[in-house]
CSV table of C-alpha atoms in Angstrom, one decimal:
chain,number,residue,atom,x,y,z
B,752,UNK,CA,100.4,77.9,69.7
B,753,UNK,CA,98.0,77.5,66.7
B,754,UNK,CA,95.0,79.8,66.6
B,755,UNK,CA,91.3,79.4,67.2
B,756,UNK,CA,88.5,81.9,66.8
B,757,UNK,CA,86.2,83.0,69.6
B,758,UNK,CA,83.7,85.8,70.1
B,759,UNK,CA,84.6,89.0,71.9
B,760,UNK,CA,82.1,91.5,73.1
B,761,UNK,CA,82.8,95.0,71.9
B,762,UNK,CA,82.6,96.4,75.5
B,763,UNK,CA,85.8,94.5,76.5
B,764,UNK,CA,87.9,96.6,74.1
B,765,UNK,CA,86.4,99.9,75.0
B,766,UNK,CA,89.1,102.4,75.9
B,767,UNK,CA,88.1,104.9,78.6
B,768,UNK,CA,89.1,108.6,78.0
B,769,UNK,CA,92.1,109.6,80.2
B,770,UNK,CA,91.1,110.8,83.6
B,771,UNK,CA,87.5,109.6,83.3
B,772,UNK,CA,87.8,105.9,83.9
B,773,UNK,CA,88.7,104.0,87.0
B,774,UNK,CA,92.4,104.2,87.8
B,775,UNK,CA,94.7,101.6,89.4
B,776,UNK,CA,97.2,104.4,90.3
B,777,UNK,CA,96.4,104.4,94.0
B,778,UNK,CA,96.6,100.7,94.1
B,779,UNK,CA,100.1,100.6,92.7
B,780,UNK,CA,101.2,103.6,94.8
B,781,UNK,CA,100.0,101.9,97.9
B,782,UNK,CA,101.4,98.5,97.0
B,783,UNK,CA,104.9,100.1,96.4
B,784,UNK,CA,104.7,102.6,99.3
B,785,UNK,CA,107.1,100.4,101.3
B,786,UNK,CA,109.9,101.3,98.9
B,787,UNK,CA,109.7,104.9,100.0
B,788,UNK,CA,110.3,104.0,103.7
B,789,UNK,CA,113.2,101.8,102.7
B,790,UNK,CA,114.8,104.4,100.4
B,791,UNK,CA,114.6,107.0,103.1
B,792,UNK,CA,116.2,104.5,105.6
B,793,UNK,CA,119.0,103.7,103.2
B,794,UNK,CA,119.7,107.3,102.4
B,795,UNK,CA,119.9,108.1,106.1
B,796,UNK,CA,122.2,105.2,106.8
B,797,UNK,CA,124.4,106.3,103.9
B,798,UNK,CA,124.3,109.8,105.3
B,799,UNK,CA,123.4,110.9,101.9
B,800,UNK,CA,121.5,114.1,103.0
B,801,UNK,CA,124.5,115.1,105.2
B,802,UNK,CA,126.9,114.7,102.3
B,803,UNK,CA,124.7,116.8,100.0
B,804,UNK,CA,124.4,119.3,102.8
B,805,UNK,CA,128.2,119.5,102.7
B,806,UNK,CA,127.9,120.8,99.1
B,807,UNK,CA,128.4,117.6,97.1
B,808,UNK,CA,126.0,117.9,94.1
B,809,UNK,CA,126.7,115.4,91.3
B,810,UNK,CA,125.9,111.7,91.8
B,811,UNK,CA,129.7,111.0,91.5
B,812,UNK,CA,130.6,113.4,94.3
B,813,UNK,CA,127.8,112.2,96.5
B,814,UNK,CA,128.7,108.6,95.9
B,815,UNK,CA,132.3,109.3,96.9
B,816,UNK,CA,131.1,111.0,100.1
B,817,UNK,CA,128.7,108.1,100.9
B,818,UNK,CA,131.3,105.4,100.0
B,819,UNK,CA,128.8,104.0,97.5
B,820,UNK,CA,128.7,103.4,93.7
B,821,UNK,CA,127.8,106.3,91.4
B,822,UNK,CA,125.1,104.2,89.7
B,823,UNK,CA,123.4,103.2,92.9
B,824,UNK,CA,123.6,106.7,94.3
B,825,UNK,CA,122.1,108.2,91.2
B,826,UNK,CA,119.2,105.8,91.2
B,827,UNK,CA,118.5,106.4,94.9
B,828,UNK,CA,118.8,110.2,94.5
B,829,UNK,CA,116.4,110.2,91.6
B,830,UNK,CA,113.9,108.2,93.6
B,831,UNK,CA,114.2,110.7,96.5
B,832,UNK,CA,113.6,113.5,94.0
B,833,UNK,CA,110.4,111.9,92.8
B,834,UNK,CA,109.3,111.5,96.4
B,835,UNK,CA,110.0,115.2,97.3
B,836,UNK,CA,113.0,114.6,99.6
B,837,UNK,CA,115.6,116.0,97.2
B,838,UNK,CA,115.7,118.5,94.3
B,839,UNK,CA,117.5,118.0,91.0
B,840,UNK,CA,118.5,120.5,88.4
B,841,UNK,CA,120.8,119.7,85.5
B,842,UNK,CA,122.1,116.5,87.1
B,843,UNK,CA,122.9,118.3,90.3
B,844,UNK,CA,121.1,117.4,93.5
B,845,UNK,CA,120.3,119.6,96.4
B,846,UNK,CA,118.4,119.4,99.7
B,847,UNK,CA,114.8,120.6,100.1
B,848,UNK,CA,114.2,123.0,102.9
B,849,UNK,CA,112.7,120.2,105.1
B,850,UNK,CA,115.5,117.8,104.2
B,851,UNK,CA,118.1,120.4,105.2
B,852,UNK,CA,116.4,120.9,108.6
B,853,UNK,CA,115.5,117.3,109.5
B,854,UNK,CA,117.8,115.0,107.5
B,855,UNK,CA,121.2,116.6,107.6
B,856,UNK,CA,123.0,115.1,110.5
B,857,UNK,CA,124.6,118.5,111.2
B,858,UNK,CA,121.2,120.2,111.7
B,859,UNK,CA,120.2,120.6,115.4
B,860,UNK,CA,116.7,119.3,114.4
B,861,UNK,CA,118.1,116.1,112.8
B,862,UNK,CA,115.4,113.4,112.8
B,863,UNK,CA,117.3,110.6,111.0
B,864,UNK,CA,117.9,108.8,114.2
B,865,UNK,CA,114.1,108.5,114.7
B,866,UNK,CA,114.1,105.8,111.9
B,867,UNK,CA,115.9,103.5,114.3
B,868,UNK,CA,112.6,103.4,116.2
B,869,UNK,CA,110.1,104.0,113.4
B,870,UNK,CA,111.5,101.2,111.4
B,871,UNK,CA,112.9,99.0,114.2
B,872,UNK,CA,112.6,95.3,113.1
B,873,UNK,CA,110.3,94.4,116.0
B,874,UNK,CA,107.9,97.2,114.9
B,875,UNK,CA,108.1,96.3,111.2
B,876,UNK,CA,107.6,92.6,112.0
B,877,UNK,CA,104.1,93.3,113.3
B,878,UNK,CA,103.0,94.5,109.9
B,879,UNK,CA,104.2,91.3,108.3
B,880,UNK,CA,101.5,89.5,110.4
B,881,UNK,CA,98.9,92.1,110.2
B,882,UNK,CA,96.2,89.6,109.0
B,883,UNK,CA,96.7,87.8,112.3
B,884,UNK,CA,96.4,91.0,114.3
B,885,UNK,CA,93.1,91.9,112.5
B,886,UNK,CA,91.7,88.5,113.1
B,887,UNK,CA,92.7,88.7,116.8
B,888,UNK,CA,91.8,92.3,117.4
B,889,UNK,CA,95.2,93.1,118.9
B,890,UNK,CA,98.9,92.6,118.3
B,891,UNK,CA,100.0,89.2,117.1
B,892,UNK,CA,103.6,89.7,118.2
B,893,UNK,CA,104.6,87.5,121.1
B,894,UNK,CA,107.2,89.8,122.6
B,895,UNK,CA,105.1,92.9,122.0
B,896,UNK,CA,105.9,96.5,122.9
B,897,UNK,CA,103.7,96.6,126.0
B,898,UNK,CA,105.7,94.0,127.9
B,899,UNK,CA,107.7,95.5,130.9
B,900,UNK,CA,111.2,96.6,130.1
B,901,UNK,CA,110.9,95.8,126.4
B,902,UNK,CA,114.1,97.4,125.0
B,903,UNK,CA,112.1,99.0,122.2
B,904,UNK,CA,111.4,101.8,124.6
B,905,UNK,CA,115.0,102.5,125.2
B,906,UNK,CA,115.4,102.7,121.4
B,907,UNK,CA,112.4,105.0,121.3
B,908,UNK,CA,113.7,107.3,124.0
B,909,UNK,CA,117.1,107.5,122.4
B,910,UNK,CA,116.0,107.9,118.8
B,911,UNK,CA,113.0,110.1,119.2
B,912,UNK,CA,114.6,112.5,121.6
B,913,UNK,CA,115.9,115.0,119.0
B,914,UNK,CA,112.4,115.6,117.9
B,915,UNK,CA,111.4,116.8,121.4
B,916,UNK,CA,114.2,119.3,122.0
B,917,UNK,CA,112.2,122.3,120.7
B,918,UNK,CA,108.8,121.3,122.2
B,919,UNK,CA,110.6,120.8,125.6
B,920,UNK,CA,112.0,124.3,125.4
B,921,UNK,CA,108.6,125.6,124.4
B,922,UNK,CA,107.0,123.9,127.3
B,923,UNK,CA,109.4,125.5,129.8
B,924,UNK,CA,108.6,128.9,128.3
B,925,UNK,CA,104.9,128.4,128.3
B,926,UNK,CA,105.0,127.2,132.0
B,927,UNK,CA,107.1,130.3,132.9
B,928,UNK,CA,109.8,128.0,134.4
B,929,UNK,CA,112.1,131.0,134.7
B,930,UNK,CA,110.0,132.5,137.5
B,931,UNK,CA,111.7,129.8,139.7
B,932,UNK,CA,108.6,128.7,141.7
B,933,UNK,CA,109.1,125.7,144.0
B,934,UNK,CA,107.5,123.2,141.6
B,935,UNK,CA,106.9,119.5,142.3
B,936,UNK,CA,106.8,117.7,139.0
B,937,UNK,CA,105.7,114.1,138.6
B,938,UNK,CA,106.5,112.6,135.2
B,939,UNK,CA,104.9,109.3,134.3
B,940,UNK,CA,106.6,107.4,131.5
B,941,UNK,CA,109.4,109.9,131.4
B,942,UNK,CA,111.2,108.3,128.4
B,943,UNK,CA,114.2,110.3,127.3
B,944,UNK,CA,113.5,112.9,130.0
B,945,UNK,CA,114.0,115.9,127.8
B,946,UNK,CA,110.9,117.7,129.0
B,947,UNK,CA,111.9,117.3,132.6
B,948,UNK,CA,115.5,118.2,131.9
B,949,UNK,CA,114.3,121.4,130.2
B,950,UNK,CA,112.1,122.3,133.2
B,951,UNK,CA,114.9,121.7,135.6
B,952,UNK,CA,117.4,123.8,133.5
B,953,UNK,CA,115.0,126.7,133.5
B,954,UNK,CA,113.8,126.4,137.1
B,955,UNK,CA,116.4,125.5,139.7
B,956,UNK,CA,113.7,125.2,142.3
B,957,UNK,CA,111.8,122.4,140.5
B,958,UNK,CA,111.8,119.0,142.1
B,959,UNK,CA,111.2,116.4,139.6
B,960,UNK,CA,110.0,112.8,140.1
B,961,UNK,CA,110.4,110.5,137.1
B,962,UNK,CA,108.7,107.2,136.6
B,963,UNK,CA,109.4,104.6,133.9
B,964,UNK,CA,110.7,101.1,133.5
B,965,UNK,CA,114.2,100.7,135.0
B,966,UNK,CA,116.0,100.3,131.7
B,967,UNK,CA,114.4,103.5,130.3
B,968,UNK,CA,114.9,105.4,133.6
B,969,UNK,CA,118.6,104.7,133.3
B,970,UNK,CA,118.7,106.5,130.0
B,971,UNK,CA,116.7,109.5,131.3
B,972,UNK,CA,119.2,109.7,134.1
B,973,UNK,CA,122.2,109.7,131.7
B,974,UNK,CA,120.5,112.3,129.5
B,975,UNK,CA,119.9,114.5,132.5
B,976,UNK,CA,123.5,114.2,133.7
B,977,UNK,CA,124.8,115.0,130.2
B,978,UNK,CA,122.6,118.1,130.3
B,979,UNK,CA,124.2,119.2,133.5
B,980,UNK,CA,121.3,118.2,135.8
B,981,UNK,CA,121.5,115.8,138.6
K,1158,UNK,CA,116.3,114.7,139.4
K,1159,UNK,CA,117.2,117.9,141.3
K,1160,UNK,CA,117.4,121.1,139.2
K,1161,UNK,CA,120.2,123.3,138.0
K,1162,UNK,CA,120.1,126.5,136.0
K,1163,UNK,CA,121.6,127.1,132.6
K,1164,UNK,CA,121.3,129.7,129.9
K,1165,UNK,CA,119.0,129.1,126.9
K,1166,UNK,CA,119.1,131.2,123.8
K,1167,UNK,CA,115.8,132.8,123.0
K,1168,UNK,CA,115.9,131.5,119.4
K,1169,UNK,CA,115.6,127.9,120.6
K,1170,UNK,CA,112.1,128.6,121.9
K,1171,UNK,CA,110.8,130.5,118.8
K,1172,UNK,CA,107.6,129.0,117.6
K,1173,UNK,CA,107.1,129.2,113.8
K,1174,UNK,CA,103.7,130.2,112.5
K,1175,UNK,CA,101.8,127.2,111.2
K,1176,UNK,CA,102.5,126.4,107.5
K,1177,UNK,CA,105.5,128.8,107.3
K,1178,UNK,CA,108.2,126.9,109.1
K,1179,UNK,CA,110.0,123.7,108.1
K,1180,UNK,CA,107.8,120.6,108.5
K,1181,UNK,CA,108.7,117.0,109.4
K,1182,UNK,CA,105.4,115.8,107.8
K,1183,UNK,CA,107.0,114.3,104.6
K,1184,UNK,CA,109.6,112.6,106.8
K,1185,UNK,CA,107.0,110.9,108.9
K,1186,UNK,CA,104.8,110.0,105.9
K,1187,UNK,CA,107.7,108.5,104.1
K,1188,UNK,CA,109.0,106.6,107.2
K,1189,UNK,CA,105.6,105.1,107.8
K,1190,UNK,CA,104.7,104.5,104.1
K,1191,UNK,CA,105.4,100.8,104.5
K,1192,UNK,CA,102.3,100.6,106.7
K,1193,UNK,CA,100.2,101.5,103.7
K,1194,UNK,CA,101.5,98.5,101.6
K,1195,UNK,CA,101.0,96.1,104.5
K,1196,UNK,CA,97.5,97.3,105.2
K,1197,UNK,CA,96.5,96.9,101.6
K,1198,UNK,CA,98.0,93.4,101.5
K,1199,UNK,CA,96.2,92.4,104.7
K,1200,UNK,CA,92.9,93.8,103.5
K,1201,UNK,CA,93.3,91.8,100.2
K,1202,UNK,CA,94.2,88.7,102.0
K,1203,UNK,CA,91.2,89.1,104.3
K,1204,UNK,CA,89.0,89.7,101.2
K,1205,UNK,CA,87.8,92.8,102.9
K,1206,UNK,CA,87.0,94.7,99.7
K,1207,UNK,CA,85.1,91.8,98.4
K,1208,UNK,CA,83.1,91.5,101.6
K,1209,UNK,CA,82.2,95.2,101.5
K,1210,UNK,CA,81.4,94.8,97.8
K,1211,UNK,CA,78.8,92.2,98.9
K,1212,UNK,CA,77.0,94.9,100.9
K,1213,UNK,CA,78.5,94.5,104.3
K,1214,UNK,CA,78.8,98.0,105.8
K,1215,UNK,CA,79.4,98.1,109.6
K,1216,UNK,CA,82.7,96.9,111.1
K,1217,UNK,CA,80.8,94.1,112.8
K,1218,UNK,CA,79.3,92.8,109.5
K,1219,UNK,CA,82.6,93.2,107.6
K,1220,UNK,CA,84.5,91.4,110.4
K,1221,UNK,CA,82.0,88.5,110.3
K,1222,UNK,CA,82.5,88.3,106.5
K,1223,UNK,CA,86.3,88.3,106.9
K,1224,UNK,CA,86.4,85.9,109.8
K,1225,UNK,CA,88.2,88.6,111.8
K,1226,UNK,CA,87.6,90.7,115.0
K,1227,UNK,CA,85.4,93.8,114.9
K,1228,UNK,CA,88.1,95.9,116.6
K,1229,UNK,CA,90.8,94.8,114.2
K,1230,UNK,CA,88.5,95.3,111.2
K,1231,UNK,CA,87.4,98.7,112.3
K,1232,UNK,CA,91.0,99.9,112.8
K,1233,UNK,CA,92.1,98.5,109.4
K,1234,UNK,CA,89.1,100.0,107.7
K,1235,UNK,CA,89.7,103.4,109.2
K,1236,UNK,CA,93.3,103.3,108.0
K,1237,UNK,CA,92.1,102.4,104.5
K,1238,UNK,CA,89.7,105.3,104.6
K,1239,UNK,CA,92.5,107.7,105.6
K,1240,UNK,CA,94.5,106.4,102.6
K,1241,UNK,CA,91.7,106.7,100.1
K,1242,UNK,CA,90.9,103.0,99.5
K,1243,UNK,CA,87.6,103.0,101.3
K,1244,UNK,CA,84.8,105.5,102.2
K,1245,UNK,CA,83.2,106.0,105.6
K,1246,UNK,CA,80.0,107.7,106.5
K,1247,UNK,CA,78.2,107.4,109.8
K,1248,UNK,CA,80.2,104.3,110.7
K,1249,UNK,CA,79.3,102.5,107.5
K,1250,UNK,CA,82.1,101.7,105.1
K,1251,UNK,CA,81.8,101.5,101.3
K,1252,UNK,CA,84.1,100.9,98.3
K,1253,UNK,CA,85.6,103.8,96.3
K,1254,UNK,CA,85.0,103.5,92.6
K,1255,UNK,CA,88.6,102.3,92.1
K,1256,UNK,CA,88.4,99.8,94.9
K,1257,UNK,CA,85.2,98.4,93.5
K,1258,UNK,CA,86.9,97.9,90.1
K,1259,UNK,CA,90.3,96.7,91.2
K,1260,UNK,CA,90.0,95.2,94.7
K,1261,UNK,CA,86.7,93.4,94.7
K,1262,UNK,CA,87.6,89.8,93.8
K,1263,UNK,CA,84.4,89.5,91.8
K,1264,UNK,CA,85.4,92.4,89.5
K,1265,UNK,CA,86.8,91.2,86.1
K,1266,UNK,CA,89.6,93.8,86.6
K,1267,UNK,CA,90.6,92.5,90.1
K,1268,UNK,CA,94.2,93.4,90.8
K,1269,UNK,CA,94.5,91.9,94.3
K,1270,UNK,CA,96.5,89.0,93.0
K,1271,UNK,CA,99.2,91.3,91.7
K,1272,UNK,CA,100.3,91.8,95.3
K,1273,UNK,CA,101.6,88.3,95.3
K,1274,UNK,CA,104.2,89.5,92.9
K,1275,UNK,CA,104.6,93.2,94.0
K,1276,UNK,CA,105.1,92.2,97.6
K,1277,UNK,CA,106.7,88.8,97.1
K,1278,UNK,CA,109.2,88.1,99.9
K,1279,UNK,CA,112.1,87.8,97.5
K,1280,UNK,CA,111.3,91.3,96.1
K,1281,UNK,CA,110.7,92.9,99.5
K,1282,UNK,CA,113.9,91.3,100.8
K,1283,UNK,CA,116.0,93.4,98.4
K,1284,UNK,CA,114.8,96.6,100.0
K,1285,UNK,CA,115.9,95.4,103.4
K,1286,UNK,CA,119.5,95.5,102.1
K,1287,UNK,CA,119.2,98.6,99.9
K,1288,UNK,CA,122.3,100.1,101.4
K,1289,UNK,CA,124.3,97.2,100.1
K,1290,UNK,CA,122.8,97.6,96.7
K,1291,UNK,CA,123.6,101.3,96.5
K,1292,UNK,CA,127.2,100.7,97.6
K,1293,UNK,CA,127.5,98.0,95.0
K,1294,UNK,CA,125.5,99.7,92.2
K,1295,UNK,CA,123.3,96.6,91.6
K,1296,UNK,CA,121.2,94.1,93.4
K,1297,UNK,CA,122.6,92.7,96.6
K,1298,UNK,CA,120.4,89.6,96.5
K,1299,UNK,CA,122.2,86.4,95.8
K,1300,UNK,CA,119.3,84.6,94.1
K,1301,UNK,CA,118.2,87.6,92.2
K,1302,UNK,CA,115.4,87.9,89.7
K,1303,UNK,CA,117.6,87.8,86.6
K,1304,UNK,CA,118.8,84.2,87.2
K,1305,UNK,CA,117.4,81.7,84.6
K,1306,UNK,CA,114.1,80.0,85.7
K,1307,UNK,CA,113.8,82.1,88.9
K,1308,UNK,CA,110.3,81.1,90.0
K,1309,UNK,CA,109.5,84.7,90.7
K,1310,UNK,CA,108.6,85.1,87.0
K,1311,UNK,CA,106.0,82.3,87.2
K,1312,UNK,CA,104.5,84.2,90.1
K,1313,UNK,CA,104.7,87.4,88.0
K,1314,UNK,CA,103.0,85.8,85.0
K,1315,UNK,CA,100.3,84.4,87.2
K,1316,UNK,CA,99.6,87.3,89.4
K,1317,UNK,CA,99.9,90.2,86.9
K,1318,UNK,CA,97.9,88.5,84.2
K,1319,UNK,CA,94.5,90.0,85.1
K,1320,UNK,CA,96.0,93.5,84.6
K,1321,UNK,CA,96.7,92.6,81.0
K,1322,UNK,CA,93.4,91.2,79.9
K,1323,UNK,CA,92.1,94.6,78.6
K,1324,UNK,CA,95.3,95.8,77.0
K,1325,UNK,CA,95.6,92.4,75.2
K,1326,UNK,CA,92.1,92.8,73.7
K,1327,UNK,CA,92.9,96.4,72.8
K,1328,UNK,CA,96.1,95.2,71.0
K,1329,UNK,CA,94.2,92.7,69.0
K,1330,UNK,CA,91.7,95.4,68.0
K,1331,UNK,CA,94.5,97.9,67.1
K,1332,UNK,CA,96.3,95.3,65.0
K,1333,UNK,CA,93.0,94.5,63.2
K,1334,UNK,CA,93.4,90.8,64.1
K,1335,UNK,CA,89.9,90.1,62.9
K,1336,UNK,CA,91.0,90.6,59.3
K,1337,UNK,CA,92.5,87.1,59.6
K,1338,UNK,CA,95.8,87.7,57.7
K,1339,UNK,CA,98.4,84.9,57.8
K,1340,UNK,CA,100.5,86.4,60.6
K,1341,UNK,CA,103.7,85.0,62.0
K,1342,UNK,CA,104.1,86.3,65.5
K,1343,UNK,CA,107.3,85.9,67.5
K,1344,UNK,CA,106.9,86.7,71.2
K,1345,UNK,CA,110.0,87.1,73.3
K,1346,UNK,CA,109.5,86.7,77.1
K,1347,UNK,CA,105.9,85.6,76.5
K,1348,UNK,CA,105.1,85.5,80.3
K,1349,UNK,CA,101.4,84.7,80.9
K,1350,UNK,CA,100.8,84.7,77.1
K,1351,UNK,CA,97.7,86.8,77.3
K,1352,UNK,CA,98.6,89.0,74.4
K,1353,UNK,CA,99.4,86.1,72.2
K,1354,UNK,CA,96.2,84.2,73.3
K,1355,UNK,CA,94.2,87.3,72.4
K,1356,UNK,CA,95.8,87.6,69.0
K,1357,UNK,CA,95.2,83.9,68.3
K,1358,UNK,CA,91.5,84.1,69.4
K,1359,UNK,CA,90.9,87.0,67.1
K,1360,UNK,CA,92.9,85.7,64.1
K,1361,UNK,CA,92.7,82.0,63.5
K,1362,UNK,CA,95.4,82.4,60.8
K,1363,UNK,CA,98.0,83.6,63.2
K,1364,UNK,CA,100.9,81.3,63.8
K,1365,UNK,CA,102.5,82.2,67.2
K,1366,UNK,CA,106.0,81.4,68.4
K,1367,UNK,CA,106.5,81.9,72.1
K,1368,UNK,CA,109.9,82.2,73.9
K,1369,UNK,CA,110.5,82.2,77.6
K,1370,UNK,CA,112.2,80.2,80.4
K,1371,UNK,CA,110.7,76.6,80.4
K,1372,UNK,CA,108.9,77.1,83.7
K,1373,UNK,CA,107.2,80.3,82.5
K,1374,UNK,CA,106.4,78.7,79.1
K,1375,UNK,CA,104.6,75.9,80.8
K,1376,UNK,CA,102.2,78.5,82.4
K,1377,UNK,CA,101.7,80.3,79.1
K,1378,UNK,CA,100.8,77.0,77.5
K,1379,UNK,CA,98.3,76.2,80.3
K,1380,UNK,CA,96.7,79.7,80.0
K,1381,UNK,CA,96.4,79.3,76.2
K,1382,UNK,CA,94.7,75.9,76.6
K,1383,UNK,CA,92.4,77.2,79.2
K,1384,UNK,CA,91.4,80.0,76.7
K,1385,UNK,CA,90.6,77.4,74.1
K,1386,UNK,CA,93.8,77.8,72.1
K,1387,UNK,CA,96.2,75.0,71.3
């Protein structure tokens, strides 16, 4: 590659002072944001938060608990620290308050199962063809979520249910279910049925009618039976 | 679903004061972070930032410029507003300073092409099997990026080059290339060759040796010729 000489305008070499010039930071953060979703999903699948919740602290201990390599575990943990989902001090990892409540499988408010719906392949697929959806003004997925009996809603009802346990109890309290009035409750798109089960548990005089696609209704029925209703 | 009565502990219906209790916010933000990457990619592919840079402001005008639907365009634009990549006032969209510099195709610092590398399917695929990689302690992709002549590095060299134009000019200035000393420059993993081209343009006495995989070197050679070197 022999050299040649050309003119360069001074402005093309001007260096902006830090913090004053335009920044590509948001661009790179946004472009790489998908890595955050995938790291969280991998950590949940490896039960990494649960293992740390059991008291494992070093990457070696955590790796042993997750049946993973120490190197891979350390890199994943460090990424989760950067993104606020773990803490690290002197090479020992610990859960944040929110991770302890929502990501440890042994917590009653465990949300990890929600990823099965939030990151279900059918849902993620739609974002791979987002350009088509924007051109069309609606989903570009052929077997989209609004088709009757799409199994995605069974997955939804199963995996999002834990999130609704507390609100369902709160609803029963707010509606004074314990007064035992002879309610007639109509629930449209009942889903997992946790709200209705909670009302029924607190008010034995409630008569509840649940409507949903047959495959989802089957799950709501199972959940109700498991909760001692029905 | 007839009703039954069971006991519920009072603690399960305790409502934490806002901002004081644990929050699932980071969990949901992280789970859905992949949507941000995909929205940016779709907007760049639709040249949405470039169209807004041309002065189109309403979702209808922008949609016409992007050959897309007004509804899809409005939803995408609103999502980009929420994520700091656009501004919105009285239903009129405008570029942020950073979007104007880095996402408008007519800007000399346009970075949109970098998404072809940052979100290249081979790269994204690795994150779909992240659990395997953590178990193994290294990439779980068979045809991974470190294999000789993997075409991903041609894509890298092409799509990341615009980002390096300014640093390359800065390097030539810092090294006082204009003094024309008889340099011998050895560049290992030359990639797009922008640094070397810049040195050569500023110092006609520089002799530059570039090393890379043959397929990447071909691109560096083309870039140098296009810049009037060689």
